[in-house]
XYZ file of N, CA and C in Angstrom:
363
model
N -100.369 165.726 125.192
C -99.292 165.518 126.126
C -98.978 164.028 126.139
N -97.815 163.678 125.628
C -97.430 162.284 125.437
C -96.160 161.974 126.218
N -96.030 160.716 126.638
C -94.847 160.271 127.356
C -93.725 160.055 126.347
N -92.640 160.791 126.521
C -91.483 160.685 125.636
C -90.460 159.719 126.211
N -90.273 159.770 127.530
C -89.371 158.863 128.241
C -90.054 158.440 129.528
N -89.722 157.266 129.997
C -90.320 156.765 131.231
C -89.210 156.286 132.149
N -88.971 157.022 133.226
C -87.971 156.578 134.185
C -88.524 156.530 135.596
N -89.846 156.488 135.728
C -90.458 156.359 137.047
C -91.417 155.176 137.110
N -91.380 154.311 136.116
C -92.298 153.168 136.029
C -93.750 153.642 135.982
N -93.974 154.653 135.185
C -95.320 155.177 135.007
C -95.902 154.687 133.698
N -96.729 155.504 133.066
C -97.338 155.115 131.790
C -96.269 154.828 130.733
N -96.532 153.900 129.817
C -95.545 153.555 128.791
C -95.284 154.694 127.806
N -94.103 154.658 127.210
C -93.727 155.641 126.198
C -94.761 155.620 125.081
N -95.154 156.791 124.628
C -96.157 156.917 123.578
C -97.567 157.125 124.095
N -97.767 156.965 125.411
C -99.089 157.164 125.997
C -99.464 158.637 125.997
N -100.738 158.906 125.810
C -101.248 160.269 125.933
C -101.708 160.455 127.380
N -101.089 161.399 128.081
C -101.459 161.665 129.471
C -102.695 162.546 129.487
N -103.730 162.090 130.178
C -104.980 162.845 130.262
C -105.064 163.635 131.557
N -104.601 163.038 132.655
C -104.644 163.743 133.938
C -103.636 163.150 134.908
N -103.247 163.986 135.840
C -102.407 163.556 136.961
C -103.203 163.905 138.207
N -103.663 162.868 138.901
C -104.559 163.095 140.034
C -105.846 163.726 139.537
N -106.265 164.797 140.194
C -107.506 165.477 139.830
C -107.270 166.588 138.815
N -106.035 166.764 138.372
C -105.680 167.873 137.502
C -105.484 167.386 136.072
N -106.299 167.905 135.143
C -106.132 167.519 133.742
C -104.829 168.109 133.223
N -104.287 167.527 132.168
C -103.031 168.035 131.597
C -103.210 169.440 131.038
N -104.383 169.762 130.542
C -104.637 171.112 130.048
C -104.532 172.117 131.194
N -105.122 171.775 132.340
C -105.027 172.652 133.512
C -103.589 172.762 134.000
N -102.884 171.629 134.042
C -101.497 171.637 134.494
C -100.632 172.486 133.568
N -100.851 172.366 132.268
C -100.081 173.143 131.304
C -100.374 174.646 131.465
N -101.626 174.985 131.694
C -102.003 176.387 131.907
C -101.307 176.953 133.138
N -101.304 176.187 134.240
C -100.593 176.626 135.450
C -99.102 176.791 135.166
N -98.535 175.833 134.462
C -97.094 175.862 134.178
C -96.718 177.046 133.303
N -97.582 177.405 132.369
C -97.312 178.566 131.506
C -97.213 179.846 132.326
N -97.948 179.915 133.427
C -97.874 181.092 134.289
C -96.483 181.238 134.906
N -95.762 180.112 135.051
C -94.421 180.128 135.630
C -93.344 180.382 134.581
N -93.664 180.130 133.333
C -92.649 180.246 132.286
C -92.454 181.697 131.864
N -91.310 181.960 131.293
C -90.919 183.319 130.944
C -91.250 183.601 129.475
N -91.794 184.775 129.218
C -92.066 185.235 127.853
C -91.094 186.356 127.530
N -89.886 186.004 127.152
C -88.924 187.034 126.799
C -89.281 187.598 125.443
N -89.428 188.896 125.371
C -89.775 189.526 124.108
C -91.134 189.091 123.602
N -92.007 188.721 124.527
C -93.357 188.261 124.185
C -93.313 187.071 123.225
N -92.393 186.154 123.452
C -92.246 184.960 122.612
C -93.228 183.898 123.100
N -94.459 183.987 122.627
C -95.520 183.106 123.107
C -95.231 181.631 122.843
N -94.604 181.331 121.715
C -94.277 179.936 121.431
C -93.232 179.423 122.411
N -92.346 180.300 122.847
C -91.323 179.890 123.813
C -91.963 179.516 125.137
N -92.974 180.239 125.567
C -93.623 179.905 126.835
C -94.353 178.577 126.740
N -94.889 178.251 125.562
C -95.534 176.944 125.371
C -94.512 175.833 125.561
N -93.320 176.004 124.972
C -92.261 175.003 125.077
C -91.712 174.937 126.499
N -91.523 176.087 127.120
C -90.924 176.140 128.454
C -91.842 175.579 129.529
N -93.140 175.601 129.298
C -94.109 175.171 130.312
C -93.832 173.753 130.805
N -93.390 172.870 129.930
C -93.176 171.473 130.342
C -92.130 171.350 131.448
N -91.206 172.306 131.526
C -90.189 172.278 132.580
C -90.761 172.681 133.938
N -91.961 173.229 133.942
C -92.576 173.697 135.181
C -93.725 172.805 135.642
N -93.885 171.638 135.030
C -94.974 170.744 135.439
C -94.836 170.293 136.887
N -93.622 169.962 137.313
C -93.430 169.467 138.679
C -93.800 170.522 139.718
N -93.244 171.751 139.652
C -93.670 172.734 140.659
C -95.136 173.122 140.528
N -95.654 173.137 139.313
C -97.067 173.476 139.123
C -97.960 172.427 139.766
N -97.573 171.175 139.630
C -98.333 170.085 140.257
C -98.352 170.270 141.770
N -97.213 170.675 142.330
C -97.136 170.890 143.784
C -98.064 172.017 144.218
N -98.003 173.147 143.519
C -98.816 174.291 143.931
C -100.297 174.069 143.658
N -100.634 173.247 142.681
C -102.033 172.930 142.414
C -102.586 171.954 143.451
N -101.700 171.142 144.047
C -102.094 170.139 145.058
C -101.153 170.239 146.259
N -101.240 171.318 147.032
C -100.264 171.529 148.109
C -100.351 170.542 149.273
N -101.396 169.719 149.316
C -101.521 168.764 150.414
C -100.848 167.436 150.100
N -100.171 167.335 148.942
C -99.468 166.105 148.611
C -98.128 166.074 149.333
N -97.720 164.875 149.710
C -96.458 164.710 150.413
C -95.637 163.593 149.775
N -94.357 163.639 150.018
C -93.460 162.583 149.559
C -93.972 161.254 150.098
N -94.042 160.264 149.230
C -94.539 158.944 149.624
C -96.005 158.727 149.291
N -96.751 159.802 149.041
C -98.158 159.655 148.655
C -98.254 158.939 147.308
N -99.375 158.301 147.081
C -99.633 157.658 145.790
C -100.473 158.589 144.930
N -100.177 158.624 143.638
C -100.908 159.478 142.711
C -101.290 158.668 141.481
N -102.480 158.894 140.975
C -102.964 158.184 139.785
C -102.750 159.044 138.550
N -102.128 158.449 137.539
C -101.953 159.098 136.249
C -102.871 158.372 135.268
N -103.806 159.105 134.698
C -104.732 158.530 133.723
C -104.168 158.802 132.334
N -104.146 157.755 131.508
C -103.573 157.897 130.178
C -104.339 157.050 129.168
N -104.027 157.305 127.915
C -104.632 156.550 126.819
C -103.515 156.026 125.937
N -103.591 154.757 125.584
C -102.601 154.145 124.705
C -103.335 153.249 123.710
N -103.092 153.498 122.432
C -103.749 152.731 121.360
C -105.268 152.755 121.499
N -105.809 153.917 121.887
C -107.254 154.075 122.000
C -107.871 153.479 123.250
N -107.055 152.913 124.136
C -107.573 152.298 125.362
C -107.205 153.152 126.568
N -108.205 153.432 127.410
C -108.016 154.213 128.632
C -107.423 153.326 129.713
N -106.421 153.831 130.422
C -105.763 153.067 131.483
C -105.243 154.048 132.516
N -104.689 153.527 133.590
C -104.094 154.394 134.608
C -102.919 153.672 135.261
N -102.050 154.473 135.849
C -100.903 153.943 136.591
C -100.836 154.683 137.912
N -100.467 153.977 138.943
C -100.300 154.606 140.248
C -98.808 154.715 140.511
N -98.372 155.939 140.806
C -96.962 156.185 141.090
C -96.835 156.759 142.498
N -95.676 156.543 143.078
C -95.405 157.081 144.410
C -94.621 158.376 144.257
N -95.105 159.425 144.911
C -94.442 160.716 144.828
C -93.110 160.676 145.576
N -92.126 161.346 145.002
C -90.809 161.426 145.638
C -90.479 162.889 145.876
N -89.521 163.115 146.769
C -89.062 164.462 147.044
C -88.151 164.955 145.933
N -87.828 166.246 145.975
C -87.027 166.853 144.927
C -85.648 166.210 144.820
N -85.002 165.921 145.940
C -83.666 165.302 145.893
C -83.726 163.920 145.247
N -84.739 163.150 145.606
C -84.890 161.823 144.999
C -85.203 161.924 143.517
N -86.021 162.906 143.137
C -86.345 163.102 141.728
C -85.089 163.463 140.941
N -84.256 164.335 141.484
C -83.013 164.703 140.814
C -82.093 163.494 140.671
N -82.043 162.649 141.699
C -81.216 161.432 141.654
C -81.732 160.480 140.564
N -83.049 160.299 140.481
C -83.649 159.431 139.464
C -83.311 159.955 138.074
N -83.425 161.264 137.886
C -83.118 161.861 136.583
C -81.646 161.697 136.227
N -80.738 161.878 137.210
C -79.299 161.698 136.943
C -78.994 160.266 136.534
N -79.549 159.298 137.260
C -79.316 157.892 136.940
C -79.865 157.556 135.560
N -81.031 158.093 135.229
C -81.612 157.856 133.906
C -80.725 158.458 132.823
N -80.214 159.656 133.052
C -79.344 160.308 132.076
C -78.074 159.496 131.864
N -77.498 158.974 132.944
C -76.279 158.164 132.823
C -76.543 156.922 131.982
N -77.675 156.261 132.201
C -78.022 155.072 131.418
C -78.253 155.442 129.958
N -78.965 156.540 129.718
C -79.241 156.980 128.348
C -77.964 157.370 127.637
N -77.060 157.988 128.376
C -75.796 158.454 127.801
C -74.970 157.277 127.294
N -75.054 156.138 127.972
C -74.301 154.953 127.563
C -74.807 154.401 126.231
N -76.064 154.700 125.896
C -76.657 154.191 124.662
C -76.416 155.105 123.457
N -75.713 156.203 123.668
C -75.441 157.143 122.589
C -74.110 156.788 121.944
N -74.111 156.644 120.621
C -72.868 156.376 119.895
C -72.197 157.705 119.582
N -70.990 157.928 120.088
C -70.330 159.202 119.812
C -69.944 159.318 118.339
N -69.939 160.545 117.845
C -69.532 160.811 116.469
C -68.005 160.846 116.449
N -67.367 160.113 115.542
C -65.903 160.151 115.475
C -65.416 161.585 115.272
N -64.286 161.915 115.894
C -63.796 163.281 115.848
C -63.336 163.699 114.452
N -63.073 162.746 113.600
C -62.614 163.091 112.250
C -63.770 163.177 111.245
N -65.020 163.160 111.735
C -66.164 163.241 110.825
C -66.902 164.549 111.051
N -67.728 164.908 110.094
C -68.547 166.103 110.181
C -69.990 165.694 110.353
N -70.732 166.494 111.088
C -72.157 166.247 111.257
C -72.903 167.398 110.631
N -73.862 167.097 109.786
C -74.644 168.112 109.106
C -76.061 168.082 109.655
N -76.557 169.232 110.072
C -77.938 169.354 110.549
C -78.726 170.088 109.495
N -79.814 169.483 109.066
C -80.648 170.115 108.043
C -81.951 170.540 108.654
C-alpha cells in the first residue's frame, strides 16, 4: 500500500503505508473488501474497489475517533521507518479537500488538441 498522491500533508508520495493508528493496512484492506462489491464473483474487482472503502472502514474499525482527533500514520520510505501525525476531518471537509486537490491537478493536465488522435496500447 503506497501513497500515490498526497493532499493532506501526510506521508510523502512513494511511501509504503504500514498502519493507520492501531490498524495495519492489511487489516484495513480486509475490512474494506467486505464493503466492496463482487459482481459476477469478480474477485480482482473487489481487490481494486477496496481502496475506495478505506475511509468508511477506518471509521467502523475505530468508532471512537472524532473530527479533530490526531492519528498516526506509520510508513516506510527508502527503507527507513517514519510516521506522520494527521488531524482527522469530517466527511464534508474531506470532500472539499479532494475537490480543491482535483482542481489544482486538473490545471496541470495538458489537453489533447481536438484535431489529434490518441492511441491507447
